[in-house]
CSV table of C-alpha atoms in Angstrom, one decimal:
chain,number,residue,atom,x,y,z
A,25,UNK,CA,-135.3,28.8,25.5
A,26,UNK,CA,-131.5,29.6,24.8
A,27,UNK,CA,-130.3,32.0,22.7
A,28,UNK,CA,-128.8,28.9,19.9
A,29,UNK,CA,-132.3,27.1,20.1
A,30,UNK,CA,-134.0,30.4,19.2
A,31,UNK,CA,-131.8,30.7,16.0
A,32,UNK,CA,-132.3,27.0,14.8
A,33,UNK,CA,-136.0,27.4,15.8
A,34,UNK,CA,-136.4,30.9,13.7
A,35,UNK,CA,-134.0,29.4,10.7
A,36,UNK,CA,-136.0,26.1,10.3
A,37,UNK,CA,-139.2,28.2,10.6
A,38,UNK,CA,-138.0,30.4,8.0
A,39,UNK,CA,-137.4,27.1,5.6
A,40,UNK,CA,-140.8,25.9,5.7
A,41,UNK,CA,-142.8,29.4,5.2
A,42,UNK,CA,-139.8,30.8,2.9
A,43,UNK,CA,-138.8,34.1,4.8
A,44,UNK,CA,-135.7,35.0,4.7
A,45,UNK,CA,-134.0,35.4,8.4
A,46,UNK,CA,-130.6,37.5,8.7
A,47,UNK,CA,-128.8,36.1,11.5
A,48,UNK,CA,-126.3,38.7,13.0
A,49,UNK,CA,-122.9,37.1,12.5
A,50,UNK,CA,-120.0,37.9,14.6
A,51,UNK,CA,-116.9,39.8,12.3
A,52,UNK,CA,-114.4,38.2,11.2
A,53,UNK,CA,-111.0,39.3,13.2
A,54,UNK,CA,-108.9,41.6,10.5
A,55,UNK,CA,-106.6,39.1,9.1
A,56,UNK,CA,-102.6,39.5,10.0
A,57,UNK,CA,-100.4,41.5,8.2
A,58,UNK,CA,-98.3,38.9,5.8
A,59,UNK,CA,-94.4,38.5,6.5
A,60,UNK,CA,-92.1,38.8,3.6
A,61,UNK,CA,-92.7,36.4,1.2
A,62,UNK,CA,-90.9,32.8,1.6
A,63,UNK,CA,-87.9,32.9,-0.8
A,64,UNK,CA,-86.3,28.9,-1.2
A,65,UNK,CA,-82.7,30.6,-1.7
A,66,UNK,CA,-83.0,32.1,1.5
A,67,UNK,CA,-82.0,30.9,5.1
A,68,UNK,CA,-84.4,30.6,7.8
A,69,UNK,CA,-83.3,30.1,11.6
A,70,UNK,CA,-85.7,29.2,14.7
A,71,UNK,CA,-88.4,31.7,15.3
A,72,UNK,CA,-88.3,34.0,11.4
A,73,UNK,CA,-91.6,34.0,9.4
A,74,UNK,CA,-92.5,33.9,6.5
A,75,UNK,CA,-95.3,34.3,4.4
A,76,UNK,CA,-96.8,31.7,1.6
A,77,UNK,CA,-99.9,30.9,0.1
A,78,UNK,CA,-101.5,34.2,2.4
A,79,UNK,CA,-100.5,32.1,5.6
A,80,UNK,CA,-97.5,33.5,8.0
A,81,UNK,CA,-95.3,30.5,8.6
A,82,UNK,CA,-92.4,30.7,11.6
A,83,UNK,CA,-89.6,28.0,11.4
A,84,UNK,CA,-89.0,25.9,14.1
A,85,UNK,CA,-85.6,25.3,13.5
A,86,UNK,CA,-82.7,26.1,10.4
A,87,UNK,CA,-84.3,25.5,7.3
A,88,UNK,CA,-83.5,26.1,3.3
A,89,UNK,CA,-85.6,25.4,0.6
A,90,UNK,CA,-88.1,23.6,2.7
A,91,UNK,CA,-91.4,25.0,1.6
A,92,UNK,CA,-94.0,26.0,4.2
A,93,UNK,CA,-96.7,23.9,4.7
A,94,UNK,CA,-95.0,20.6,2.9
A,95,UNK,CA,-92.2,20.6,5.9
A,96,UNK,CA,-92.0,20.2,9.3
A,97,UNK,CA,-90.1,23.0,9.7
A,98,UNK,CA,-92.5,25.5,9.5
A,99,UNK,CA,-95.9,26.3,12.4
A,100,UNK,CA,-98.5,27.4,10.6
A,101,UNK,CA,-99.3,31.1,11.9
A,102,UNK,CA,-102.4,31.7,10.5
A,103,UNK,CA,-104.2,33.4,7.3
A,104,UNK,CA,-102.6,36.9,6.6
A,105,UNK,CA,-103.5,40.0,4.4
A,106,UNK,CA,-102.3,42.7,3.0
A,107,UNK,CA,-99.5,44.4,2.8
A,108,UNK,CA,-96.0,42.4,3.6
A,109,UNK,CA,-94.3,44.2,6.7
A,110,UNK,CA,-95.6,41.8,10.1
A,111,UNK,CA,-96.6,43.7,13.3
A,112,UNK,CA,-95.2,45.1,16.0
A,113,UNK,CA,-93.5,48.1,15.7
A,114,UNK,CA,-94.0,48.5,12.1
A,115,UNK,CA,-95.5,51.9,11.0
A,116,UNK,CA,-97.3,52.2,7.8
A,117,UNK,CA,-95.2,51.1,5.0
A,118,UNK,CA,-91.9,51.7,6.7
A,119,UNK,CA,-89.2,49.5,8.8
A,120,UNK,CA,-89.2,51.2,12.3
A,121,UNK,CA,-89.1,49.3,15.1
A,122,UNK,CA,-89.9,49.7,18.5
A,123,UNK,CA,-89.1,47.3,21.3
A,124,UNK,CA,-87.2,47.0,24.2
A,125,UNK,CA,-83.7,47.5,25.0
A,126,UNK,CA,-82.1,44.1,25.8
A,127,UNK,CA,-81.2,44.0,29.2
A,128,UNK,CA,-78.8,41.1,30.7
A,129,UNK,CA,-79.8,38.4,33.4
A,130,UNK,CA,-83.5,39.5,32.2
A,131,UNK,CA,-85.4,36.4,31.6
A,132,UNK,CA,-87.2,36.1,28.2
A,133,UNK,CA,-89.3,33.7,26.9
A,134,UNK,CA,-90.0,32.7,23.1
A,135,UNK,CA,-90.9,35.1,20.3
A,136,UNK,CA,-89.8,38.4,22.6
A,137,UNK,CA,-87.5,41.0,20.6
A,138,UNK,CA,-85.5,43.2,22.0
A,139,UNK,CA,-83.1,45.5,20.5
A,140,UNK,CA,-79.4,45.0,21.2
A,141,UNK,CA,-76.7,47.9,21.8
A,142,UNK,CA,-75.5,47.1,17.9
A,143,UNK,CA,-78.6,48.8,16.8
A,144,UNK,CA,-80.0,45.6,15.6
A,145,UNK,CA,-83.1,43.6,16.7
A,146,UNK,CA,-83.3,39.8,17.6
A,147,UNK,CA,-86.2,37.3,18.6
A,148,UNK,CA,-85.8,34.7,21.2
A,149,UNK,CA,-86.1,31.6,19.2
A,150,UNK,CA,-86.2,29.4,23.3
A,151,UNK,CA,-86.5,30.6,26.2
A,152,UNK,CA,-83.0,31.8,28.1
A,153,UNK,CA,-81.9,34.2,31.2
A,154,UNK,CA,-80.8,37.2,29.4
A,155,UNK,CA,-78.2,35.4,27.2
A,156,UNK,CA,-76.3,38.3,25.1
A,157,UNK,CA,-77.9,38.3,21.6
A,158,UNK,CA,-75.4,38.2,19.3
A,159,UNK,CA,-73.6,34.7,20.9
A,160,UNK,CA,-76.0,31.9,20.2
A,161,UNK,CA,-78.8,31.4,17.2
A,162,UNK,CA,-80.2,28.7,19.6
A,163,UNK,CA,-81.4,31.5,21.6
A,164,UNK,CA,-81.6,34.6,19.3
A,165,UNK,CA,-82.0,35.0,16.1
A,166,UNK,CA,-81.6,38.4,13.9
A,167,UNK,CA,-84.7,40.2,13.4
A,168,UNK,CA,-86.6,42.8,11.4
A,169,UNK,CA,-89.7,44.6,11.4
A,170,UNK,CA,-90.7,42.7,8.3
A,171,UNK,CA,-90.2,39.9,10.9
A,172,UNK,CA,-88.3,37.5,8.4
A,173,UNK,CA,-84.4,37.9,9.6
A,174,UNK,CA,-81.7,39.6,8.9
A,175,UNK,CA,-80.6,42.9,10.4
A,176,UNK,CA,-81.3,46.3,10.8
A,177,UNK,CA,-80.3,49.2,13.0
A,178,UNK,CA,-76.9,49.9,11.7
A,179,UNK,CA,-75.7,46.4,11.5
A,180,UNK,CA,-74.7,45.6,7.9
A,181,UNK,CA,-73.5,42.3,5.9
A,182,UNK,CA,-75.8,39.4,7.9
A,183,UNK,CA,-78.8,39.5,5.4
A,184,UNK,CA,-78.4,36.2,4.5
A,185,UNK,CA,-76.8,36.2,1.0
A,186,UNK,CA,-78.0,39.7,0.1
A,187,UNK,CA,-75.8,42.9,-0.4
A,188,UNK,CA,-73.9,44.7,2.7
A,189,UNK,CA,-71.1,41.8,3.3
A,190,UNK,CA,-67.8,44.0,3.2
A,191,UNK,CA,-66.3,41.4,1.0
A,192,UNK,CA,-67.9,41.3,-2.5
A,193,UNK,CA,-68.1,38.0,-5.0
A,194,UNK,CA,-65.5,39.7,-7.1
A,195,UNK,CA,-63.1,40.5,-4.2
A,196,UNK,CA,-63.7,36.7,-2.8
A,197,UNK,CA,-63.1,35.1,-6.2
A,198,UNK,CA,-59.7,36.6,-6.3
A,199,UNK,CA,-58.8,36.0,-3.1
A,200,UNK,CA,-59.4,32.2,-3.6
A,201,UNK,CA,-59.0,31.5,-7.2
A,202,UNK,CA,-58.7,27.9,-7.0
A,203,UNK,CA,-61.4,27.3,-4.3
A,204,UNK,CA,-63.3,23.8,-4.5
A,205,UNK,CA,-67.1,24.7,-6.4
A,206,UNK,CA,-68.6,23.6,-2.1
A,207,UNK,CA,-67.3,26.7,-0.9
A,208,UNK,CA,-69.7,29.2,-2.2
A,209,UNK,CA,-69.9,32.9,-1.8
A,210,UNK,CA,-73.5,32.2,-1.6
A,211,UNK,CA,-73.1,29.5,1.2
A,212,UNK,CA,-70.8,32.6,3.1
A,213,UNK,CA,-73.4,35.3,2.5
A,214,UNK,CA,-76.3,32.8,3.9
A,215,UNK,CA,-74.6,32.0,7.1
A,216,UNK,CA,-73.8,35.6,8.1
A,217,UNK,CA,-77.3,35.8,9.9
A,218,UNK,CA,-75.8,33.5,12.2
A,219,UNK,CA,-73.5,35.3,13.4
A,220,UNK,CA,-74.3,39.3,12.8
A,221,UNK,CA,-71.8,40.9,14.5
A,222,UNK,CA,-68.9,39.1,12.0
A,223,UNK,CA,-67.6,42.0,9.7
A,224,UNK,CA,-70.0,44.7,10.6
A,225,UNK,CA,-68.5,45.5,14.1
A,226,UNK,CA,-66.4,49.2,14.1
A,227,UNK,CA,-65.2,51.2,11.4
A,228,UNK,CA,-65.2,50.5,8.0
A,229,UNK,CA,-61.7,49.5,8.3
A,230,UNK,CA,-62.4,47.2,11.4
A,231,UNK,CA,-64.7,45.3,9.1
A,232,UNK,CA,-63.1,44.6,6.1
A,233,UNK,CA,-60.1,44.0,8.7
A,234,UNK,CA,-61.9,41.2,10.3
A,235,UNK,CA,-63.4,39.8,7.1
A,236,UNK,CA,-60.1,39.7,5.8
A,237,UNK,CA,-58.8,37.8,9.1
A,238,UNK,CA,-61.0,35.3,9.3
A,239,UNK,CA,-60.6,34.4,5.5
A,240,UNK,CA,-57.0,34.5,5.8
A,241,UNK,CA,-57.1,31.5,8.8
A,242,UNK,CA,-59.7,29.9,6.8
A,243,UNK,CA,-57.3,29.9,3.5
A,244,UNK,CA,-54.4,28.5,5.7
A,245,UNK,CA,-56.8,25.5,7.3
A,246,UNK,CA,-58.5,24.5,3.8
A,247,UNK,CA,-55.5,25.3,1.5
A,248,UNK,CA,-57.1,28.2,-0.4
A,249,UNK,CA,-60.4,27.2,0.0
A,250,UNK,CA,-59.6,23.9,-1.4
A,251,UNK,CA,-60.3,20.9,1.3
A,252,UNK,CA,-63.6,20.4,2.3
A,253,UNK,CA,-62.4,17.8,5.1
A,254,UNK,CA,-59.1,17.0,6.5
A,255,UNK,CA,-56.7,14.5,4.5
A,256,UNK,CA,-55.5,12.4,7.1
A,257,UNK,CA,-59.1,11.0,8.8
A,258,UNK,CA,-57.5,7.6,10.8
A,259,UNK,CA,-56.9,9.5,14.0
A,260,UNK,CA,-59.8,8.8,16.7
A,261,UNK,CA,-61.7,12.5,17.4
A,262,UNK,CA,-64.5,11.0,20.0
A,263,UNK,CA,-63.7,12.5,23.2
A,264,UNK,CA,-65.2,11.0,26.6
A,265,UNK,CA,-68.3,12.7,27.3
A,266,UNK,CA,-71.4,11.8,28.4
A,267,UNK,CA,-73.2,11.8,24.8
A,268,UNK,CA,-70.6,9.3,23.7
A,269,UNK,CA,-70.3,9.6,19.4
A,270,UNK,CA,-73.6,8.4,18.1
A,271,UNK,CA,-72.4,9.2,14.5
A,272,UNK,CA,-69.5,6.7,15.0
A,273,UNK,CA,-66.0,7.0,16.5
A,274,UNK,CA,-63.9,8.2,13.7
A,275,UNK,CA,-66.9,10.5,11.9
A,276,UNK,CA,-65.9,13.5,13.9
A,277,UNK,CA,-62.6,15.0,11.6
A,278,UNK,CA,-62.3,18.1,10.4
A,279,UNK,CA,-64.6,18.9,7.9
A,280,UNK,CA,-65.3,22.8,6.7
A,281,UNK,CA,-63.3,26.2,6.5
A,282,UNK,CA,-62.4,26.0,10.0
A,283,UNK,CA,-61.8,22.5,9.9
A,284,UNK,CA,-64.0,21.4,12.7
A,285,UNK,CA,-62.7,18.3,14.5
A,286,UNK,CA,-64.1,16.4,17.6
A,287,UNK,CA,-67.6,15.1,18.7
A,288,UNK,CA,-67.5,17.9,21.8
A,289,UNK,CA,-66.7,20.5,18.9
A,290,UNK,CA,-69.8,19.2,16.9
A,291,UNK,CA,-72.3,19.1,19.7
A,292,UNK,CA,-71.1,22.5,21.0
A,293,UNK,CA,-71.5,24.2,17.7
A,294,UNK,CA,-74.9,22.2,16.3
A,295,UNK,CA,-76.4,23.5,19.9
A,296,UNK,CA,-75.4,27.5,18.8
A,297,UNK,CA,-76.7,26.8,15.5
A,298,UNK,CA,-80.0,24.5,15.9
A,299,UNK,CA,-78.7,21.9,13.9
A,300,UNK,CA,-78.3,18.5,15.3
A,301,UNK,CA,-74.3,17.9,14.1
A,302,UNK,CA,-73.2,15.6,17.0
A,303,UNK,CA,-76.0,12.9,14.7
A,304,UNK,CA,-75.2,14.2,11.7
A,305,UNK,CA,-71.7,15.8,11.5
A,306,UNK,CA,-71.7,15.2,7.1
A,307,UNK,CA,-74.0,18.3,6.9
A,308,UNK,CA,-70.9,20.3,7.2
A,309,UNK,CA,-69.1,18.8,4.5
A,310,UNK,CA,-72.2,18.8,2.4
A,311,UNK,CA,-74.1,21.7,3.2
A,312,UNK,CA,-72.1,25.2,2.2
A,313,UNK,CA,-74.4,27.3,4.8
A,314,UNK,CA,-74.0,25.3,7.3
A,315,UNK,CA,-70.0,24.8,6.7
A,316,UNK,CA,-69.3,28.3,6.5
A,317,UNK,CA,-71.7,28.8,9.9
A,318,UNK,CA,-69.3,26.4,11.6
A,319,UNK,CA,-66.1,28.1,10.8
A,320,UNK,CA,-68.0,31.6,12.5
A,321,UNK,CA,-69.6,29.6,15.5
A,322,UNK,CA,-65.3,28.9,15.9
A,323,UNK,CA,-64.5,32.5,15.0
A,324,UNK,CA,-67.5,34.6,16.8
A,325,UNK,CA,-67.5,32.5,20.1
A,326,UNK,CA,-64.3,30.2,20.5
A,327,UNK,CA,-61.1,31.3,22.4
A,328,UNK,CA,-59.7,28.1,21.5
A,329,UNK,CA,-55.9,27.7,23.0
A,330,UNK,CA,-56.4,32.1,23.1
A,331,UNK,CA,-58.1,34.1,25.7
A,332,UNK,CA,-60.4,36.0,23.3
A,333,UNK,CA,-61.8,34.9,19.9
A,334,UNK,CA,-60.7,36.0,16.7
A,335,UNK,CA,-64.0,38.2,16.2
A,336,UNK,CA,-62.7,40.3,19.9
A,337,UNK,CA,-59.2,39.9,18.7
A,338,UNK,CA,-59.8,42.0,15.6
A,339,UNK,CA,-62.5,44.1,16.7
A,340,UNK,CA,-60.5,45.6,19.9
A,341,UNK,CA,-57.3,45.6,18.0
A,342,UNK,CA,-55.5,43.4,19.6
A,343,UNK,CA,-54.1,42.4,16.1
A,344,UNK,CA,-54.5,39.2,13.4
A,345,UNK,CA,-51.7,37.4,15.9
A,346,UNK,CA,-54.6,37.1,18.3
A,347,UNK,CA,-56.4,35.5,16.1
A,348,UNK,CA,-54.0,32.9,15.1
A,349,UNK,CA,-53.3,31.8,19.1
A,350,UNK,CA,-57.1,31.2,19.2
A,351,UNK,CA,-57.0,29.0,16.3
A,352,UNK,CA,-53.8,27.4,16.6
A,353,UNK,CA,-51.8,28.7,19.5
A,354,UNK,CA,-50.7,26.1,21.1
A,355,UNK,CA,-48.9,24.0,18.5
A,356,UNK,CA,-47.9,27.2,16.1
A,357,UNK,CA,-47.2,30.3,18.5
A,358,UNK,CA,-45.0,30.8,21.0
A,359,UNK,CA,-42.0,30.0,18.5
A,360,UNK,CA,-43.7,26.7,17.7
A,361,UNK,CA,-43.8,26.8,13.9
A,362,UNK,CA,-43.1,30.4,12.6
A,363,UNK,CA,-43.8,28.6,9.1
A,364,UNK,CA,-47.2,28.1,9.4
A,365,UNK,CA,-47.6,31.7,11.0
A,366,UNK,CA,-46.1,33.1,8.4
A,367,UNK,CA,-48.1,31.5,5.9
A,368,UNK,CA,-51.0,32.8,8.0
A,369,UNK,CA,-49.7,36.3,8.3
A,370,UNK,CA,-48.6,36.5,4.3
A,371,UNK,CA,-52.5,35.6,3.6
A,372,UNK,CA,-53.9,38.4,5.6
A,373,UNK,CA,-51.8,40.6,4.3
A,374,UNK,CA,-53.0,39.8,0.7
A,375,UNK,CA,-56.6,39.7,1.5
A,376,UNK,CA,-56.0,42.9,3.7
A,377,UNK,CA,-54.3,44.5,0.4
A,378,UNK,CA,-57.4,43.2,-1.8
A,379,UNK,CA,-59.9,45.5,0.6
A,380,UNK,CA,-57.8,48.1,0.7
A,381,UNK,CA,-57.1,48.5,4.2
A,382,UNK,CA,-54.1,48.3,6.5
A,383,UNK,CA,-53.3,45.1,8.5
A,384,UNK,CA,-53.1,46.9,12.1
A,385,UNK,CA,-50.5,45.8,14.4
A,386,UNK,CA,-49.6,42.5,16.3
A,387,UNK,CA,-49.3,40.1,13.0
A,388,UNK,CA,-47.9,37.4,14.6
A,389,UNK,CA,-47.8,35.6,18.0
């Protein structure tokens, strides 16, 4: 007779003469540490966890304010217990990791985490060929021994609307004083994770240098902060390409800080981030995260007319003129419009003056 007969035989037995049978049961596995706690303000990207109702949750995709379990968004990891802090790498109570040096051209599938030569960590939100780190959220995202985003290691200012951003609400407020209520400092602080090495690459200086560069372009493209999408929308921004414009032929103008214009701009920037913005290009005029994350997918990995982007311009000193020919190069450098330079140049220096650090050299192009 098998082993499970013998049990049902011995438990049935046990009903009829009323013995009591104890039945070795196998244990239970201990449950899983708990993530950090799900917070709705916060910002979520592929692969992050997060821990509600004592389940871990990982998102699939971006997500805010989506609650786990009620949304798509989230994979339910299991039950979890205990202290908040994840596994792997995490000792006791405290934040030290342990994984992996990333290594370029190594392949890497979903959920590894490497540490980067920034002194952060990131997970592999798909699978990718050794992609660097710090150039696509499709493929990494920031990551921390608590497991739910952000940075660590020396990186500073990508925690997702948190402290550590070298520009504070104060210093942004007077730098835009008649910004429209869309652009939020909140919405700025949120998309940082996408993007980790904006602001907190170098010195001190070198930071607050690029912060002050990128905000300077972004206050010449939006008026101070003050046009969520371009005036003039008649022109006709679909491009040939083999996706075609699903959201309609003139939907693609510029829309954001950066002003991002073109259905080939839109898919290219929706595939960094994981959001589908070739379908659904009005998330960046609606959506403050995800406007802000456009203007430093343009800024982080876009040479544009340039040969570098403004994050290597100001980060290996080639100077804020850089920047500008990455932007706008072709139509404003070069002698083109020295106005519009100027106006570019004049901004930085403010914003420059307002962290109190020195503009570098190479202003203009």
């Amino acid at each position: 007779m098998s082993k499970h007969r013998i049990i049902a035989f011995l438990t049935a037995l046990a009903a009829v003469v009323g013995l009591a049978i104890l039945i070795p049961m196998a244990s239970p596995a201990a449950a899983a540490t708990c993530a950090s706690p799900w917070n709705s303000a916060s910002v979520y990207t592929g692969g992050m966890a997060a821990s509600y109702n004592s389940h871990n949750w990982q998102a699939k995709w971006w997500t805010q304010g989506e609650t786990p379990g009620a949304a798509d968004v989230w994979a339910d990891e299991g039950a979890c217990g205990g202290s908040s802090g994840g596994s792997g790498g995490t000792t006791g109570g405290g934040s030290t990791c342990s994984y992996p040096a990333w290594a370029a051209g190594h392949n890497y599938v979903t959920g590894d985490i490497v540490k980067y030569t920034n002194g952060g960590y990131y997970i592999a939100t798909h699978d990718n060929p050794g992609y660097d780190p710090t150039i696509s959220t499709w493929f990494w995202s920031p990551y921390t021994c608590s497991g739910s985003g952000g940075t660590t290691g020396g990186t500073t200012g990508g925690g997702g609307g948190t402290g550590g951003f070298v520009v504070s609400e104060a210093q942004f407020n007077q730098m835009f004083p008649s910004r429209n209520s869309f652009y939020t400092y909140s919405g700025l602080t949120a998309a940082l994770s996408a993007y980790p090495a904006f602001a907190t690459t170098g010195s001190d200086t070198v930071k607050k240098q690029e912060a002050a560069a990128f905000l300077a372009n972004v206050s010449h493209e939006t008026g101070g902060l003050v046009y969520i999408t371009e005036i003039d929308k008649s022109g006709n921004y679909c491009a040939s390409e083999p996706y075609g414009c699903p959201a309609g032929t003139y939907s693609y103008y510029g829309r954001g800080p950066i002003q991002l214009s073109w259905n080939f701009n839109y898919k290219a920037a929706g595939d960094s981030l994981g959001i589908d913005l070739l379908d659904n290009p009005g998330l960046v005029e609606t959506d403050p995260a995800v406007a802000w994350k456009t203007g430093l997918w343009y800024w982080d990995t876009q040479t544009g007319p340039g040969t570098m982007t403004g994050h290597n311009a100001m980060v290996n000193g080639a100077g804020f003129g850089e920047t500008i020919r990455s932007i706008n190069g072709s139509i404003e450098c070069n002698g083109g419009n020295p106005a519009e330079v100027q106006d570019r140049v004049s901004k930085y220096q403010s914003y420059a003056a307002i962290l109190g650090v020195p503009t570098g050299s190479n202003l203009s192009c």
